[in-house]
């Protein structure tokens, strides 16, 4: 089966600019996650979708981050305006059942300068 | 709340050495347990999993057994290779379908 697709692979922007990331999960996976992984640390959950709806966005900095999942398939994560501390790898993952674990995409490496 | 604790790294071994990376957890209920691996510059890959007590997950020569009595899920490999150098994350899946992560253990294998 095809994996989780993410784009772009790399992005460099200046602080205060905006950026958007795209994710296409595995077909049939109802649950989609966005994670932020800062270099040397474990992943931090930003938002979890179940189909179209948001299950958990408690750790999403809503003053600058937003995410949507249209039609329960693709998802976009946006940062506006970006800060230096947003430099990280943004990972998308999807799953179908708890016991199966997640499948991660390759991630988008964001550098804010 | 649920949590995962894994041994701090880096762990440095010679090629063909025996590997153990310790992982313990606290959880309500009966979570599924996972090991993920992250090779340099790459995303996270599921290495192995176990869904109930006494299950053994295995993949690529790695093994881990779900021990409910000791709340542990230690990762082992009998003979490591240079290509196993990576960061290994232990995680559990809670009732909300969220993964609770350990801090990660960096493994360095020297030829």
mmCIF file of C-alpha atoms in Angstrom:
data_model
loop_
_atom_site.group_PDB
_atom_site.id
_atom_site.type_symbol
_atom_site.label_atom_id
_atom_site.label_comp_id
_atom_site.label_asym_id
_atom_site.label_seq_id
_atom_site.Cartn_x
_atom_site.Cartn_y
_atom_site.Cartn_z
ATOM 1 C CA UNK A 1 0.000 0.000 0.000
ATOM 2 C CA UNK A 2 1.130 3.555 -0.570
ATOM 3 C CA UNK A 3 2.538 5.319 2.477
ATOM 4 C CA UNK A 4 1.716 8.673 4.009
ATOM 5 C CA UNK A 5 2.686 11.399 1.561
ATOM 6 C CA UNK A 6 3.924 14.781 2.717
ATOM 7 C CA UNK A 7 5.110 17.865 0.900
ATOM 8 C CA UNK A 8 7.235 19.833 0.662
ATOM 9 C CA UNK A 9 10.229 17.892 1.921
ATOM 10 C CA UNK A 10 12.140 21.010 2.954
ATOM 11 C CA UNK A 11 11.174 24.631 3.458
ATOM 12 C CA UNK A 12 13.174 27.694 4.448
ATOM 13 C CA UNK A 13 11.308 30.891 5.287
ATOM 14 C CA UNK A 14 11.968 34.132 7.087
ATOM 15 C CA UNK A 15 10.345 34.828 10.433
ATOM 16 C CA UNK A 16 6.909 36.390 10.202
ATOM 17 C CA UNK A 17 6.258 34.702 6.861
ATOM 18 C CA UNK A 18 3.596 32.044 6.444
ATOM 19 C CA UNK A 19 4.006 28.434 5.375
ATOM 20 C CA UNK A 20 1.743 25.484 4.668
ATOM 21 C CA UNK A 21 2.354 21.752 4.751
ATOM 22 C CA UNK A 22 0.308 19.089 3.026
ATOM 23 C CA UNK A 23 -0.391 15.497 4.005
ATOM 24 C CA UNK A 24 -2.155 12.658 2.228
ATOM 25 C CA UNK A 25 -2.726 9.722 4.582
ATOM 26 C CA UNK A 26 -3.011 6.052 3.767
ATOM 27 C CA UNK A 27 -6.301 5.297 2.074
ATOM 28 C CA UNK A 28 -8.950 4.283 4.577
ATOM 29 C CA UNK A 29 -7.127 5.591 7.633
ATOM 30 C CA UNK A 30 -9.664 7.598 9.583
ATOM 31 C CA UNK A 31 -7.265 9.066 12.102
ATOM 32 C CA UNK A 32 -4.659 11.638 11.081
ATOM 33 C CA UNK A 33 -2.060 13.322 13.273
ATOM 34 C CA UNK A 34 0.317 16.240 12.921
ATOM 35 C CA UNK A 35 3.443 16.184 15.056
ATOM 36 C CA UNK A 36 6.242 18.650 15.604
ATOM 37 C CA UNK A 37 9.699 17.195 16.226
ATOM 38 C CA UNK A 38 12.435 19.541 17.315
ATOM 39 C CA UNK A 39 15.968 18.299 16.727
ATOM 40 C CA UNK A 40 17.047 15.868 19.439
ATOM 41 C CA UNK A 41 13.584 15.482 20.927
ATOM 42 C CA UNK A 42 10.656 13.127 20.607
ATOM 43 C CA UNK A 43 7.577 14.037 18.584
ATOM 44 C CA UNK A 44 5.022 16.414 20.075
ATOM 45 C CA UNK A 45 1.404 15.992 19.043
ATOM 46 C CA UNK A 46 -0.073 19.160 17.563
ATOM 47 C CA UNK A 47 -3.466 17.968 16.406
ATOM 48 C CA UNK A 48 -5.429 14.766 15.913
ATOM 49 C CA UNK A 49 -8.280 14.352 13.429
ATOM 50 C CA UNK A 50 -10.856 11.599 13.299
ATOM 51 C CA UNK A 51 -12.298 11.790 9.787
ATOM 52 C CA UNK A 52 -13.184 15.503 9.407
ATOM 53 C CA UNK A 53 -13.384 16.318 13.081
ATOM 54 C CA UNK A 54 -10.746 17.482 15.523
ATOM 55 C CA UNK A 55 -10.233 15.068 18.419
ATOM 56 C CA UNK A 56 -7.429 16.891 20.199
ATOM 57 C CA UNK A 57 -5.736 20.206 19.453
ATOM 58 C CA UNK A 58 -4.769 21.070 23.015
ATOM 59 C CA UNK A 59 -1.092 21.519 22.149
ATOM 60 C CA UNK A 60 -1.610 23.462 18.939
ATOM 61 C CA UNK A 61 -0.525 27.132 19.291
ATOM 62 C CA UNK A 62 -3.753 28.441 17.878
ATOM 63 C CA UNK A 63 -2.596 32.025 17.653
ATOM 64 C CA UNK A 64 -0.317 31.046 14.771
ATOM 65 C CA UNK A 65 -1.004 27.455 13.796
ATOM 66 C CA UNK A 66 -4.078 26.146 12.023
ATOM 67 C CA UNK A 67 -4.970 22.815 10.468
ATOM 68 C CA UNK A 68 -7.807 21.379 8.486
ATOM 69 C CA UNK A 69 -8.776 18.062 7.019
ATOM 70 C CA UNK A 70 -11.127 18.350 4.117
ATOM 71 C CA UNK A 71 -13.480 15.485 3.293
ATOM 72 C CA UNK A 72 -11.716 13.323 5.856
ATOM 73 C CA UNK A 73 -8.732 12.676 3.598
ATOM 74 C CA UNK A 74 -5.957 15.224 2.912
ATOM 75 C CA UNK A 75 -4.845 17.669 5.539
ATOM 76 C CA UNK A 76 -2.950 20.938 5.615
ATOM 77 C CA UNK A 77 -1.094 22.525 8.497
ATOM 78 C CA UNK A 78 -0.388 26.249 8.341
ATOM 79 C CA UNK A 79 1.834 28.543 10.352
ATOM 80 C CA UNK A 80 1.237 32.275 10.176
ATOM 81 C CA UNK A 81 3.351 34.127 11.174
ATOM 82 C CA UNK A 82 6.327 31.852 11.719
ATOM 83 C CA UNK A 83 8.772 32.282 14.568
ATOM 84 C CA UNK A 84 12.354 31.103 14.872
ATOM 85 C CA UNK A 85 11.317 28.475 17.420
ATOM 86 C CA UNK A 86 9.029 26.858 14.844
ATOM 87 C CA UNK A 87 12.099 25.393 13.148
ATOM 88 C CA UNK A 88 11.465 21.665 13.335
ATOM 89 C CA UNK A 89 10.379 18.638 11.362
ATOM 90 C CA UNK A 90 6.614 18.441 10.914
ATOM 91 C CA UNK A 91 5.414 14.871 10.722
ATOM 92 C CA UNK A 92 2.086 13.600 9.529
ATOM 93 C CA UNK A 93 0.864 10.168 10.538
ATOM 94 C CA UNK A 94 -2.261 8.133 10.031
ATOM 95 C CA UNK A 95 -3.754 5.055 11.640
ATOM 96 C CA UNK A 96 -6.757 2.831 11.407
ATOM 97 C CA UNK A 97 -6.789 0.990 14.693
ATOM 98 C CA UNK A 98 -5.057 1.624 17.973
ATOM 99 C CA UNK A 99 -3.217 -1.670 18.069
ATOM 100 C CA UNK A 100 -1.769 -1.291 14.584
ATOM 101 C CA UNK A 101 0.278 1.776 15.400
ATOM 102 C CA UNK A 102 0.798 4.734 13.165
ATOM 103 C CA UNK A 103 2.375 5.110 9.754
ATOM 104 C CA UNK A 104 4.435 8.255 9.463
ATOM 105 C CA UNK A 105 5.281 10.315 6.446
ATOM 106 C CA UNK A 106 8.845 11.423 5.750
ATOM 107 C CA UNK A 107 8.154 14.825 7.252
ATOM 108 C CA UNK A 108 8.752 18.415 6.245
ATOM 109 C CA UNK A 109 11.879 20.038 7.616
ATOM 110 C CA UNK A 110 11.131 23.696 8.295
ATOM 111 C CA UNK A 111 13.880 26.220 8.906
ATOM 112 C CA UNK A 112 12.856 29.708 10.006
ATOM 113 C CA UNK A 113 15.603 32.307 9.620
ATOM 114 C CA UNK B 1 -1.449 9.989 33.263
ATOM 115 C CA UNK B 2 0.165 7.430 31.016
ATOM 116 C CA UNK B 3 3.905 7.705 30.541
ATOM 117 C CA UNK B 4 6.890 5.939 28.991
ATOM 118 C CA UNK B 5 10.431 5.918 30.348
ATOM 119 C CA UNK B 6 13.357 4.655 28.335
ATOM 120 C CA UNK B 7 17.045 4.537 29.027
ATOM 121 C CA UNK B 8 19.052 7.603 28.220
ATOM 122 C CA UNK B 9 21.563 7.562 25.436
ATOM 123 C CA UNK B 10 23.646 7.590 23.588
ATOM 124 C CA UNK B 11 24.298 3.881 23.703
ATOM 125 C CA UNK B 12 27.549 3.011 21.953
ATOM 126 C CA UNK B 13 28.315 -0.586 20.986
ATOM 127 C CA UNK B 14 30.682 -2.433 18.732
ATOM 128 C CA UNK B 15 29.387 -4.315 15.727
ATOM 129 C CA UNK B 16 27.998 -7.784 16.583
ATOM 130 C CA UNK B 17 27.425 -6.840 20.231
ATOM 131 C CA UNK B 18 24.187 -7.661 22.061
ATOM 132 C CA UNK B 19 21.746 -4.769 22.408
ATOM 133 C CA UNK B 20 19.229 -3.994 25.111
ATOM 134 C CA UNK B 21 17.351 -0.712 25.329
ATOM 135 C CA UNK B 22 15.145 -0.572 28.401
ATOM 136 C CA UNK B 23 11.591 0.747 28.301
ATOM 137 C CA UNK B 24 9.045 0.839 31.112
ATOM 138 C CA UNK B 25 5.586 2.298 31.130
ATOM 139 C CA UNK B 26 2.740 3.373 33.371
ATOM 140 C CA UNK B 27 -0.765 3.164 32.012
ATOM 141 C CA UNK B 28 -4.346 2.598 32.946
ATOM 142 C CA UNK B 29 -5.940 -0.222 31.061
ATOM 143 C CA UNK B 30 -4.089 -2.367 28.566
ATOM 144 C CA UNK B 31 -2.239 -0.277 26.016
ATOM 145 C CA UNK B 32 -0.544 -1.463 22.868
ATOM 146 C CA UNK B 33 3.224 -1.005 22.927
ATOM 147 C CA UNK B 34 5.530 0.008 20.098
ATOM 148 C CA UNK B 35 9.109 0.588 19.147
ATOM 149 C CA UNK B 36 9.777 3.163 16.439
ATOM 150 C CA UNK B 37 13.119 3.830 14.779
ATOM 151 C CA UNK B 38 14.348 7.048 13.216
ATOM 152 C CA UNK B 39 17.395 6.847 10.956
ATOM 153 C CA UNK B 40 19.400 10.026 10.423
ATOM 154 C CA UNK B 41 17.478 12.545 8.347
ATOM 155 C CA UNK B 42 14.437 10.315 7.990
ATOM 156 C CA UNK B 43 10.951 10.020 9.438
ATOM 157 C CA UNK B 44 9.747 7.582 12.067
ATOM 158 C CA UNK B 45 9.262 3.945 11.122
ATOM 159 C CA UNK B 46 7.366 1.370 13.098
ATOM 160 C CA UNK B 47 9.896 -1.280 14.094
ATOM 161 C CA UNK B 48 7.702 -3.675 16.059
ATOM 162 C CA UNK B 49 4.612 -3.800 18.236
ATOM 163 C CA UNK B 50 2.782 -5.898 20.816
ATOM 164 C CA UNK B 51 -0.870 -5.591 21.633
ATOM 165 C CA UNK B 52 -1.313 -7.700 24.769
ATOM 166 C CA UNK B 53 0.594 -9.167 27.674
ATOM 167 C CA UNK B 54 3.230 -11.783 26.801
ATOM 168 C CA UNK B 55 3.102 -10.892 23.108
ATOM 169 C CA UNK B 56 6.504 -10.719 21.439
ATOM 170 C CA UNK B 57 7.018 -8.262 18.632
ATOM 171 C CA UNK B 58 9.866 -8.897 16.231
ATOM 172 C CA UNK B 59 11.312 -7.384 13.071
ATOM 173 C CA UNK B 60 14.741 -7.136 11.405
ATOM 174 C CA UNK B 61 16.317 -9.195 14.207
ATOM 175 C CA UNK B 62 14.911 -6.954 16.940
ATOM 176 C CA UNK B 63 12.574 -8.328 19.594
ATOM 177 C CA UNK B 64 10.554 -6.973 22.503
ATOM 178 C CA UNK B 65 8.183 -8.771 24.868
ATOM 179 C CA UNK B 66 5.173 -7.110 26.513
ATOM 180 C CA UNK B 67 5.690 -7.785 30.229
ATOM 181 C CA UNK B 68 2.635 -6.730 32.196
ATOM 182 C CA UNK B 69 4.036 -7.826 35.559
ATOM 183 C CA UNK B 70 7.078 -5.572 35.218
ATOM 184 C CA UNK B 71 5.375 -2.992 32.935
ATOM 185 C CA UNK B 72 8.268 -3.271 30.536
ATOM 186 C CA UNK B 73 8.905 -3.582 26.794
ATOM 187 C CA UNK B 74 12.668 -3.820 26.435
ATOM 188 C CA UNK B 75 14.160 -3.850 22.937
ATOM 189 C CA UNK B 76 16.806 -6.497 22.202
ATOM 190 C CA UNK B 77 18.952 -7.609 19.293
ATOM 191 C CA UNK B 78 21.484 -10.377 19.376
ATOM 192 C CA UNK B 79 24.063 -8.923 16.996
ATOM 193 C CA UNK B 80 23.921 -5.285 15.970
ATOM 194 C CA UNK B 81 25.231 -3.822 12.730
ATOM 195 C CA UNK B 82 26.505 -0.380 11.834
ATOM 196 C CA UNK B 83 23.293 0.136 9.865
ATOM 197 C CA UNK B 84 21.293 -0.130 13.107
ATOM 198 C CA UNK B 85 22.638 3.245 14.220
ATOM 199 C CA UNK B 86 19.561 5.377 14.755
ATOM 200 C CA UNK B 87 17.308 6.824 17.433
ATOM 201 C CA UNK B 88 14.857 4.356 18.959
ATOM 202 C CA UNK B 89 11.576 5.465 20.539
ATOM 203 C CA UNK B 90 9.384 3.389 22.822
ATOM 204 C CA UNK B 91 5.697 4.343 22.836
ATOM 205 C CA UNK B 92 2.301 3.229 24.025
ATOM 206 C CA UNK B 93 -1.078 3.845 22.498
ATOM 207 C CA UNK B 94 -3.672 5.156 24.889
ATOM 208 C CA UNK B 95 -7.430 4.853 24.736
ATOM 209 C CA UNK B 96 -7.682 8.061 22.682
ATOM 210 C CA UNK B 97 -5.583 6.572 19.858
ATOM 211 C CA UNK B 98 -2.703 8.826 20.873
ATOM 212 C CA UNK B 99 0.872 7.716 21.202
ATOM 213 C CA UNK B 100 2.682 8.480 24.446
ATOM 214 C CA UNK B 101 6.388 8.660 23.620
ATOM 215 C CA UNK B 102 9.580 7.970 25.457
ATOM 216 C CA UNK B 103 12.393 10.488 25.063
ATOM 217 C CA UNK B 104 14.268 8.356 22.552
ATOM 218 C CA UNK B 105 17.591 6.528 22.798
ATOM 219 C CA UNK B 106 20.353 7.226 20.329
ATOM 220 C CA UNK B 107 22.224 4.082 19.314
ATOM 221 C CA UNK B 108 25.711 4.306 17.843
ATOM 222 C CA UNK B 109 27.307 1.184 16.420
ATOM 223 C CA UNK B 110 31.043 1.296 15.736
ATOM 224 C CA UNK B 111 32.642 -1.035 13.179
#
